[in-house]
Amino acid sequence: MTLEVVRTVADLRARVKAWRLEDLSVGLVPTMGGLHEGHLSLVRLALEKTDRAVVTIFVNPKQFGAGEDFDVYPRDLETDAQLLGGLGAHLLFAPSVAEVYAEDHAACVSVPGVGDILEGACRPGFFAGVATVVAKLLLQTLPDIAFFGEKDYQQLLVIRRMVKDLNIPVDIDSGPTLRCADGLALSSRNAYLSAEESAIAPVLHEVLAGIAENPSPGTAQGVDRLLKAGFSSVDYLEVRDAETLEPWTGAPRPARVLAAAWLGETRLIDNVAVKKAVSRQRSAS
Ligand code: AMP
């Protein structure tokens, strides 16, 4: 079966409707393209768990702030389509901006609380942009399961909250972060890094992994290490409750270390699970 490419919501819905008539289940993997193994791992998950895998590629203008990288974000639909075809994905939905946002488009989904902190605080409007486009893609496709990466851990929590609060009838599933051998999380934005920056970038994961091994609410040493390694600035480096993203107090609950840091002009984000907090919880229960 070859990959079918559709550009309109009407064509997407017609294809999904036909599958429904055949009693086939549908998985959805929303992306912004510039596909790498991290994205492809989610497509594989969709192919394992559902009968038909739909991938969307849409660089969503509403989640980019003024001065951010919307114009230069990696776009190569042909290569992406080849990768998806090779994997056996069934449908690629690649709409234009006009198809997604009519000129008089006004509605917006916001997820206060978990959407306001960390990434939400650093990038005002970012999660409203993400939640709005993901809500639209979910409602346009109405898949059985939609797949998201832990690489964007806070985004995953925002989407779970939105789907629960708005009763969107879709299961949200997630896949682990895929990394280079040196630990750097795969990201479309890694293409921006110079050779020198690429050599520094893995320190972000080293620092996160170190804190995850031996967590404490204070992370000043980690920030120091990032700056000494050559990061230009650190937006945040935090140990947070893994479910609420409230500051972690050392309580025996699942926790997550999350960071965003700038390497020259490139902003990298990453996160890892805290092992000790989880094992303490296990031994306490
Ligand atoms: P993006 O194209 O960056 O919007 O990402 C699309 C989906 O791929 C999101 O659910 C991301 O969390 C996920 N993703 C991005 N990078 C990775 C990675 N390194 N490993 C696993 N999933 C990823």
PDB file of C-alpha atoms in Angstrom, residues 16-281:
ATOM      1  CA  VAL A  16     -11.000   8.079   7.384  1.00  0.00           C
ATOM      2  CA  LYS A  17     -14.731   7.541   6.795  1.00  0.00           C
ATOM      3  CA  ALA A  18     -13.979   4.814   4.241  1.00  0.00           C
ATOM      4  CA  TRP A  19     -11.675   3.082   6.740  1.00  0.00           C
ATOM      5  CA  ARG A  20     -14.379   3.291   9.408  1.00  0.00           C
ATOM      6  CA  LEU A  21     -16.804   1.540   7.063  1.00  0.00           C
ATOM      7  CA  GLU A  22     -14.244  -1.275   6.850  1.00  0.00           C
ATOM      8  CA  ASP A  23     -14.081  -1.328  10.659  1.00  0.00           C
ATOM      9  CA  LEU A  24     -10.404  -0.299  10.660  1.00  0.00           C
ATOM     10  CA  SER A  25      -8.922   1.564  13.625  1.00  0.00           C
ATOM     11  CA  VAL A  26      -7.054   4.816  13.020  1.00  0.00           C
ATOM     12  CA  GLY A  27      -3.922   6.259  14.635  1.00  0.00           C
ATOM     13  CA  LEU A  28      -2.802   9.887  14.302  1.00  0.00           C
ATOM     14  CA  VAL A  29       0.716  11.302  14.597  1.00  0.00           C
ATOM     15  CA  PRO A  30       0.756  15.119  14.444  1.00  0.00           C
ATOM     16  CA  THR A  31       4.105  16.650  13.450  1.00  0.00           C
ATOM     17  CA  MET A  32       5.591  19.796  11.978  1.00  0.00           C
ATOM     18  CA  GLY A  33       7.728  17.774   9.545  1.00  0.00           C
ATOM     19  CA  GLY A  34      11.516  17.759   9.246  1.00  0.00           C
ATOM     20  CA  LEU A  35      11.017  14.137  10.179  1.00  0.00           C
ATOM     21  CA  HIS A  36      13.639  12.207  12.146  1.00  0.00           C
ATOM     22  CA  GLU A  37      13.736   8.878  13.961  1.00  0.00           C
ATOM     23  CA  GLY A  38      11.865  10.387  16.933  1.00  0.00           C
ATOM     24  CA  HIS A  39       8.853  11.123  14.737  1.00  0.00           C
ATOM     25  CA  LEU A  40       9.217   7.801  12.953  1.00  0.00           C
ATOM     26  CA  SER A  41       9.175   5.920  16.267  1.00  0.00           C
ATOM     27  CA  LEU A  42       5.702   7.381  16.892  1.00  0.00           C
ATOM     28  CA  VAL A  43       4.580   6.324  13.409  1.00  0.00           C
ATOM     29  CA  ARG A  44       5.830   2.788  14.134  1.00  0.00           C
ATOM     30  CA  LEU A  45       3.845   2.854  17.377  1.00  0.00           C
ATOM     31  CA  ALA A  46       0.729   3.933  15.457  1.00  0.00           C
ATOM     32  CA  LEU A  47       1.287   1.132  12.921  1.00  0.00           C
ATOM     33  CA  GLU A  48       1.630  -1.391  15.768  1.00  0.00           C
ATOM     34  CA  LYS A  49      -1.423  -0.238  17.679  1.00  0.00           C
ATOM     35  CA  THR A  50      -3.876   0.739  14.947  1.00  0.00           C
ATOM     36  CA  ASP A  51      -4.828  -0.512  11.476  1.00  0.00           C
ATOM     37  CA  ARG A  52      -4.217   2.775   9.664  1.00  0.00           C
ATOM     38  CA  ALA A  53      -1.600   5.428  10.468  1.00  0.00           C
ATOM     39  CA  VAL A  54      -2.290   9.060   9.582  1.00  0.00           C
ATOM     40  CA  VAL A  55       0.608  11.508   9.902  1.00  0.00           C
ATOM     41  CA  THR A  56       0.066  15.236   9.735  1.00  0.00           C
ATOM     42  CA  ILE A  57       2.723  17.714   8.714  1.00  0.00           C
ATOM     43  CA  PHE A  58       1.805  21.287   9.461  1.00  0.00           C
ATOM     44  CA  VAL A  59       4.120  24.058  10.624  1.00  0.00           C
ATOM     45  CA  ASN A  60       1.591  25.799  12.802  1.00  0.00           C
ATOM     46  CA  PRO A  61       2.040  29.590  12.726  1.00  0.00           C
ATOM     47  CA  LYS A  62      -0.062  30.025  15.869  1.00  0.00           C
ATOM     48  CA  GLN A  63       2.543  28.352  18.067  1.00  0.00           C
ATOM     49  CA  PHE A  64       5.420  30.578  16.964  1.00  0.00           C
ATOM     50  CA  GLY A  65       5.948  33.930  18.648  1.00  0.00           C
ATOM     51  CA  ALA A  66       7.153  37.098  16.919  1.00  0.00           C
ATOM     52  CA  GLY A  67      10.866  36.726  16.154  1.00  0.00           C
ATOM     53  CA  GLU A  68      10.771  32.928  16.472  1.00  0.00           C
ATOM     54  CA  ASP A  69      11.832  30.516  13.708  1.00  0.00           C
ATOM     55  CA  PHE A  70       8.542  30.012  11.792  1.00  0.00           C
ATOM     56  CA  ASP A  71       9.995  31.221   8.469  1.00  0.00           C
ATOM     57  CA  VAL A  72      13.140  29.104   8.631  1.00  0.00           C
ATOM     58  CA  TYR A  73      11.658  25.976  10.259  1.00  0.00           C
ATOM     59  CA  PRO A  74      12.884  22.911   8.251  1.00  0.00           C
ATOM     60  CA  ARG A  75      10.367  22.062   5.497  1.00  0.00           C
ATOM     61  CA  ASP A  76      10.992  19.182   3.080  1.00  0.00           C
ATOM     62  CA  LEU A  77       7.704  17.493   2.296  1.00  0.00           C
ATOM     63  CA  GLU A  78       9.128  15.259  -0.425  1.00  0.00           C
ATOM     64  CA  THR A  79      11.763  13.690   1.822  1.00  0.00           C
ATOM     65  CA  ASP A  80       9.255  13.387   4.664  1.00  0.00           C
ATOM     66  CA  ALA A  81       6.742  11.641   2.377  1.00  0.00           C
ATOM     67  CA  GLN A  82       9.443   9.214   1.234  1.00  0.00           C
ATOM     68  CA  LEU A  83      10.326   8.350   4.827  1.00  0.00           C
ATOM     69  CA  LEU A  84       6.659   7.803   5.701  1.00  0.00           C
ATOM     70  CA  GLY A  85       6.060   5.706   2.588  1.00  0.00           C
ATOM     71  CA  GLY A  86       9.064   3.543   3.430  1.00  0.00           C
ATOM     72  CA  LEU A  87       7.659   2.913   6.870  1.00  0.00           C
ATOM     73  CA  GLY A  88       4.231   1.895   5.601  1.00  0.00           C
ATOM     74  CA  ALA A  89       2.250   4.889   6.916  1.00  0.00           C
ATOM     75  CA  HIS A  90      -1.077   5.085   5.139  1.00  0.00           C
ATOM     76  CA  LEU A  91      -1.991   8.759   4.876  1.00  0.00           C
ATOM     77  CA  LEU A  92      -0.140  12.062   5.034  1.00  0.00           C
ATOM     78  CA  PHE A  93      -2.272  15.121   5.748  1.00  0.00           C
ATOM     79  CA  ALA A  94      -0.286  18.205   4.769  1.00  0.00           C
ATOM     80  CA  PRO A  95      -2.692  21.152   4.751  1.00  0.00           C
ATOM     81  CA  SER A  96      -1.864  24.745   3.853  1.00  0.00           C
ATOM     82  CA  VAL A  97      -2.139  27.477   6.490  1.00  0.00           C
ATOM     83  CA  ALA A  98      -5.308  28.728   4.714  1.00  0.00           C
ATOM     84  CA  GLU A  99      -6.866  25.249   4.938  1.00  0.00           C
ATOM     85  CA  VAL A 100      -6.314  25.112   8.704  1.00  0.00           C
ATOM     86  CA  TYR A 101      -7.047  28.734   9.548  1.00  0.00           C
ATOM     87  CA  ALA A 102      -9.746  30.489   7.563  1.00  0.00           C
ATOM     88  CA  GLU A 103      -9.257  34.245   7.356  1.00  0.00           C
ATOM     89  CA  ASP A 104     -11.951  34.811   9.972  1.00  0.00           C
ATOM     90  CA  HIS A 105     -10.740  32.031  12.275  1.00  0.00           C
ATOM     91  CA  ALA A 106     -11.236  33.138  15.871  1.00  0.00           C
ATOM     92  CA  ALA A 107     -11.630  30.193  18.284  1.00  0.00           C
ATOM     93  CA  CYS A 108      -8.739  29.305  20.525  1.00  0.00           C
ATOM     94  CA  VAL A 109      -8.171  26.526  23.059  1.00  0.00           C
ATOM     95  CA  SER A 110      -6.210  27.480  26.153  1.00  0.00           C
ATOM     96  CA  VAL A 111      -5.129  25.212  28.973  1.00  0.00           C
ATOM     97  CA  PRO A 112      -4.421  27.415  31.992  1.00  0.00           C
ATOM     98  CA  GLY A 113      -2.376  25.928  34.816  1.00  0.00           C
ATOM     99  CA  VAL A 114      -0.131  23.320  33.251  1.00  0.00           C
ATOM    100  CA  GLY A 115       0.002  25.440  30.082  1.00  0.00           C
ATOM    101  CA  ASP A 116       1.096  28.619  31.858  1.00  0.00           C
ATOM    102  CA  ILE A 117       4.342  27.497  33.466  1.00  0.00           C
ATOM    103  CA  LEU A 118       7.819  26.543  32.161  1.00  0.00           C
ATOM    104  CA  GLU A 119       7.478  26.573  28.326  1.00  0.00           C
ATOM    105  CA  GLY A 120       4.208  28.480  28.675  1.00  0.00           C
ATOM    106  CA  ALA A 121       5.892  31.198  30.726  1.00  0.00           C
ATOM    107  CA  CYS A 122       8.888  31.466  28.374  1.00  0.00           C
ATOM    108  CA  ARG A 123       6.817  31.380  25.171  1.00  0.00           C
ATOM    109  CA  PRO A 124       3.544  33.238  25.781  1.00  0.00           C
ATOM    110  CA  GLY A 125       0.796  31.918  23.516  1.00  0.00           C
ATOM    111  CA  PHE A 126       2.762  28.801  22.610  1.00  0.00           C
ATOM    112  CA  PHE A 127       0.508  26.239  24.276  1.00  0.00           C
ATOM    113  CA  ALA A 128      -2.669  27.998  23.128  1.00  0.00           C
ATOM    114  CA  GLY A 129      -1.299  27.626  19.598  1.00  0.00           C
ATOM    115  CA  VAL A 130      -0.437  23.969  20.173  1.00  0.00           C
ATOM    116  CA  ALA A 131      -3.735  23.122  21.913  1.00  0.00           C
ATOM    117  CA  THR A 132      -5.772  24.880  19.217  1.00  0.00           C
ATOM    118  CA  VAL A 133      -4.105  23.087  16.313  1.00  0.00           C
ATOM    119  CA  VAL A 134      -4.061  19.693  18.062  1.00  0.00           C
ATOM    120  CA  ALA A 135      -7.760  20.060  18.955  1.00  0.00           C
ATOM    121  CA  LYS A 136      -8.473  20.824  15.288  1.00  0.00           C
ATOM    122  CA  LEU A 137      -6.387  17.894  14.014  1.00  0.00           C
ATOM    123  CA  LEU A 138      -8.064  15.536  16.500  1.00  0.00           C
ATOM    124  CA  LEU A 139     -11.533  16.713  15.514  1.00  0.00           C
ATOM    125  CA  GLN A 140     -10.725  16.667  11.800  1.00  0.00           C
ATOM    126  CA  THR A 141      -9.395  13.106  11.942  1.00  0.00           C
ATOM    127  CA  LEU A 142     -11.212  11.627  14.952  1.00  0.00           C
ATOM    128  CA  PRO A 143      -8.631   8.850  15.343  1.00  0.00           C
ATOM    129  CA  ASP A 144      -8.883   6.088  17.949  1.00  0.00           C
ATOM    130  CA  ILE A 145      -5.437   6.960  19.305  1.00  0.00           C
ATOM    131  CA  ALA A 146      -3.185   9.987  18.849  1.00  0.00           C
ATOM    132  CA  PHE A 147       0.540   9.616  19.539  1.00  0.00           C
ATOM    133  CA  PHE A 148       2.863  12.228  21.062  1.00  0.00           C
ATOM    134  CA  GLY A 149       6.499  12.162  22.179  1.00  0.00           C
ATOM    135  CA  GLU A 150       7.784  12.489  25.729  1.00  0.00           C
ATOM    136  CA  LYS A 151      10.436  14.761  24.203  1.00  0.00           C
ATOM    137  CA  ASP A 152       7.805  17.492  24.598  1.00  0.00           C
ATOM    138  CA  TYR A 153       6.734  16.342  28.025  1.00  0.00           C
ATOM    139  CA  GLN A 154       4.801  19.441  29.060  1.00  0.00           C
ATOM    140  CA  GLN A 155       3.033  19.481  25.691  1.00  0.00           C
ATOM    141  CA  LEU A 156       1.945  15.883  26.326  1.00  0.00           C
ATOM    142  CA  LEU A 157       0.442  16.910  29.688  1.00  0.00           C
ATOM    143  CA  VAL A 158      -1.279  19.935  28.129  1.00  0.00           C
ATOM    144  CA  ILE A 159      -2.828  17.733  25.436  1.00  0.00           C
ATOM    145  CA  ARG A 160      -3.949  15.086  27.932  1.00  0.00           C
ATOM    146  CA  ARG A 161      -5.586  17.829  30.029  1.00  0.00           C
ATOM    147  CA  MET A 162      -7.308  19.350  26.987  1.00  0.00           C
ATOM    148  CA  VAL A 163      -8.638  16.006  25.733  1.00  0.00           C
ATOM    149  CA  LYS A 164      -9.950  15.133  29.195  1.00  0.00           C
ATOM    150  CA  ASP A 165     -11.497  18.534  29.892  1.00  0.00           C
ATOM    151  CA  LEU A 166     -13.143  18.849  26.473  1.00  0.00           C
ATOM    152  CA  ASN A 167     -14.266  15.196  26.258  1.00  0.00           C
ATOM    153  CA  ILE A 168     -12.516  14.732  22.929  1.00  0.00           C
ATOM    154  CA  PRO A 169     -13.131  11.031  22.199  1.00  0.00           C
ATOM    155  CA  VAL A 170      -9.510  10.075  21.463  1.00  0.00           C
ATOM    156  CA  ASP A 171      -6.961   8.100  23.498  1.00  0.00           C
ATOM    157  CA  ILE A 172      -3.629   9.843  23.931  1.00  0.00           C
ATOM    158  CA  ASP A 173      -0.575   7.586  23.818  1.00  0.00           C
ATOM    159  CA  SER A 174       3.085   8.513  24.121  1.00  0.00           C
ATOM    160  CA  GLY A 175       6.501   7.253  23.098  1.00  0.00           C
ATOM    161  CA  PRO A 176       9.903   7.741  24.751  1.00  0.00           C
ATOM    162  CA  THR A 177      12.443  10.308  23.582  1.00  0.00           C
ATOM    163  CA  LEU A 178      14.791   9.059  20.885  1.00  0.00           C
ATOM    164  CA  ARG A 179      18.365  10.282  21.241  1.00  0.00           C
ATOM    165  CA  CYS A 180      21.657  10.353  19.349  1.00  0.00           C
ATOM    166  CA  ALA A 181      24.386   8.061  20.700  1.00  0.00           C
ATOM    167  CA  ASP A 182      25.804  11.079  22.591  1.00  0.00           C
ATOM    168  CA  GLY A 183      22.486  11.601  24.408  1.00  0.00           C
ATOM    169  CA  LEU A 184      21.236  14.624  22.460  1.00  0.00           C
ATOM    170  CA  ALA A 185      17.465  14.333  21.956  1.00  0.00           C
ATOM    171  CA  LEU A 186      16.571  14.167  18.273  1.00  0.00           C
ATOM    172  CA  SER A 187      14.894  17.391  17.162  1.00  0.00           C
ATOM    173  CA  SER A 188      14.177  19.064  13.834  1.00  0.00           C
ATOM    174  CA  ARG A 189      15.848  22.158  15.319  1.00  0.00           C
ATOM    175  CA  ASN A 190      19.175  20.303  15.746  1.00  0.00           C
ATOM    176  CA  ALA A 191      19.660  21.138  12.042  1.00  0.00           C
ATOM    177  CA  TYR A 192      20.325  24.729  13.163  1.00  0.00           C
ATOM    178  CA  LEU A 193      23.383  23.747  15.246  1.00  0.00           C
ATOM    179  CA  SER A 194      26.907  24.439  13.996  1.00  0.00           C
ATOM    180  CA  ALA A 195      29.554  21.692  14.355  1.00  0.00           C
ATOM    181  CA  GLU A 196      30.870  23.436  17.465  1.00  0.00           C
ATOM    182  CA  GLU A 197      27.387  23.754  18.982  1.00  0.00           C
ATOM    183  CA  SER A 198      26.616  20.105  18.176  1.00  0.00           C
ATOM    184  CA  ALA A 199      29.616  19.116  20.282  1.00  0.00           C
ATOM    185  CA  ILE A 200      28.273  21.128  23.245  1.00  0.00           C
ATOM    186  CA  ALA A 201      24.583  20.196  22.908  1.00  0.00           C
ATOM    187  CA  PRO A 202      24.781  16.701  24.540  1.00  0.00           C
ATOM    188  CA  VAL A 203      25.768  18.356  27.832  1.00  0.00           C
ATOM    189  CA  LEU A 204      22.086  19.273  28.238  1.00  0.00           C
ATOM    190  CA  HIS A 205      21.117  15.612  28.524  1.00  0.00           C
ATOM    191  CA  GLU A 206      24.168  14.852  30.696  1.00  0.00           C
ATOM    192  CA  VAL A 207      23.070  17.530  33.161  1.00  0.00           C
ATOM    193  CA  LEU A 208      19.451  16.324  33.178  1.00  0.00           C
ATOM    194  CA  ALA A 209      20.503  12.697  33.617  1.00  0.00           C
ATOM    195  CA  GLY A 210      22.829  13.662  36.477  1.00  0.00           C
ATOM    196  CA  ILE A 211      20.031  15.490  38.315  1.00  0.00           C
ATOM    197  CA  ALA A 212      17.626  12.602  37.634  1.00  0.00           C
ATOM    198  CA  GLU A 213      20.083  10.218  39.333  1.00  0.00           C
ATOM    199  CA  ASN A 214      20.406  12.400  42.393  1.00  0.00           C
ATOM    200  CA  PRO A 215      17.531  14.903  42.457  1.00  0.00           C
ATOM    201  CA  SER A 216      17.226  17.936  44.684  1.00  0.00           C
ATOM    202  CA  PRO A 217      14.886  20.914  44.312  1.00  0.00           C
ATOM    203  CA  GLY A 218      17.891  23.237  43.699  1.00  0.00           C
ATOM    204  CA  THR A 219      19.516  23.099  40.269  1.00  0.00           C
ATOM    205  CA  ALA A 220      22.008  25.991  40.378  1.00  0.00           C
ATOM    206  CA  GLN A 221      24.987  23.656  39.830  1.00  0.00           C
ATOM    207  CA  GLY A 222      23.382  22.248  36.713  1.00  0.00           C
ATOM    208  CA  VAL A 223      22.761  25.739  35.326  1.00  0.00           C
ATOM    209  CA  ASP A 224      26.379  26.577  36.043  1.00  0.00           C
ATOM    210  CA  ARG A 225      27.580  23.494  34.195  1.00  0.00           C
ATOM    211  CA  LEU A 226      25.481  24.331  31.127  1.00  0.00           C
ATOM    212  CA  LEU A 227      26.819  27.892  31.010  1.00  0.00           C
ATOM    213  CA  LYS A 228      30.426  26.717  31.488  1.00  0.00           C
ATOM    214  CA  ALA A 229      29.958  24.154  28.689  1.00  0.00           C
ATOM    215  CA  GLY A 230      29.020  26.974  26.289  1.00  0.00           C
ATOM    216  CA  PHE A 231      25.229  27.358  26.509  1.00  0.00           C
ATOM    217  CA  SER A 232      24.430  31.056  26.162  1.00  0.00           C
ATOM    218  CA  SER A 233      21.542  31.084  28.645  1.00  0.00           C
ATOM    219  CA  VAL A 234      19.180  28.773  30.490  1.00  0.00           C
ATOM    220  CA  ASP A 235      15.434  29.512  30.404  1.00  0.00           C
ATOM    221  CA  TYR A 236      14.750  26.930  33.106  1.00  0.00           C
ATOM    222  CA  LEU A 237      16.210  23.797  34.665  1.00  0.00           C
ATOM    223  CA  GLU A 238      13.735  22.366  37.131  1.00  0.00           C
ATOM    224  CA  VAL A 239      12.739  19.232  38.982  1.00  0.00           C
ATOM    225  CA  ARG A 240       8.957  19.081  38.854  1.00  0.00           C
ATOM    226  CA  ASP A 241       6.156  16.745  39.893  1.00  0.00           C
ATOM    227  CA  ALA A 242       5.733  14.452  36.869  1.00  0.00           C
ATOM    228  CA  GLU A 243       1.939  14.721  36.875  1.00  0.00           C
ATOM    229  CA  THR A 244       1.237  18.348  37.794  1.00  0.00           C
ATOM    230  CA  LEU A 245       4.571  19.993  36.904  1.00  0.00           C
ATOM    231  CA  GLU A 246       4.348  21.836  40.232  1.00  0.00           C
ATOM    232  CA  PRO A 247       7.766  22.300  41.903  1.00  0.00           C
ATOM    233  CA  TRP A 248       9.021  18.985  43.305  1.00  0.00           C
ATOM    234  CA  THR A 249       9.504  19.154  47.044  1.00  0.00           C
ATOM    235  CA  GLY A 250      11.392  15.906  47.525  1.00  0.00           C
ATOM    236  CA  ALA A 251       8.148  14.059  48.233  1.00  0.00           C
ATOM    237  CA  PRO A 252       8.102  10.402  47.175  1.00  0.00           C
ATOM    238  CA  ARG A 253       6.165  11.025  43.969  1.00  0.00           C
ATOM    239  CA  PRO A 254       7.128  10.595  40.313  1.00  0.00           C
ATOM    240  CA  ALA A 255       9.232  13.553  39.240  1.00  0.00           C
ATOM    241  CA  ARG A 256      10.689  14.868  36.008  1.00  0.00           C
ATOM    242  CA  VAL A 257      13.686  17.086  35.288  1.00  0.00           C
ATOM    243  CA  LEU A 258      12.947  19.570  32.527  1.00  0.00           C
ATOM    244  CA  ALA A 259      15.111  22.178  30.852  1.00  0.00           C
ATOM    245  CA  ALA A 260      15.202  24.726  28.075  1.00  0.00           C
ATOM    246  CA  ALA A 261      18.501  26.341  27.158  1.00  0.00           C
ATOM    247  CA  TRP A 262      19.936  28.436  24.365  1.00  0.00           C
ATOM    248  CA  LEU A 263      22.964  27.397  22.358  1.00  0.00           C
ATOM    249  CA  GLY A 264      23.690  30.471  20.268  1.00  0.00           C
ATOM    250  CA  GLU A 265      20.488  31.169  18.319  1.00  0.00           C
ATOM    251  CA  THR A 266      19.032  27.705  18.931  1.00  0.00           C
ATOM    252  CA  ARG A 267      16.727  26.894  21.813  1.00  0.00           C
ATOM    253  CA  LEU A 268      16.900  23.263  22.964  1.00  0.00           C
ATOM    254  CA  ILE A 269      14.435  21.561  25.309  1.00  0.00           C
ATOM    255  CA  ASP A 270      14.748  18.174  26.957  1.00  0.00           C
ATOM    256  CA  ASN A 271      13.509  16.235  29.981  1.00  0.00           C
ATOM    257  CA  VAL A 272      14.131  12.958  31.777  1.00  0.00           C
ATOM    258  CA  ALA A 273      12.298  10.967  34.434  1.00  0.00           C
ATOM    259  CA  VAL A 274      13.699  11.043  37.964  1.00  0.00           C
ATOM    260  CA  LYS A 275      14.491   7.480  38.942  1.00  0.00           C
ATOM    261  CA  LYS A 276      14.876   7.847  42.707  1.00  0.00           C
ATOM    262  CA  ALA A 277      11.589   9.614  43.323  1.00  0.00           C
ATOM    263  CA  VAL A 278       9.785   6.803  41.553  1.00  0.00           C
ATOM    264  CA  SER A 279      11.663   4.048  43.365  1.00  0.00           C
ATOM    265  CA  ARG A 280      11.095   5.768  46.714  1.00  0.00           C
ATOM    266  CA  GLN A 281       7.421   5.852  45.937  1.00  0.00           C
TER     267      GLN A 281
END
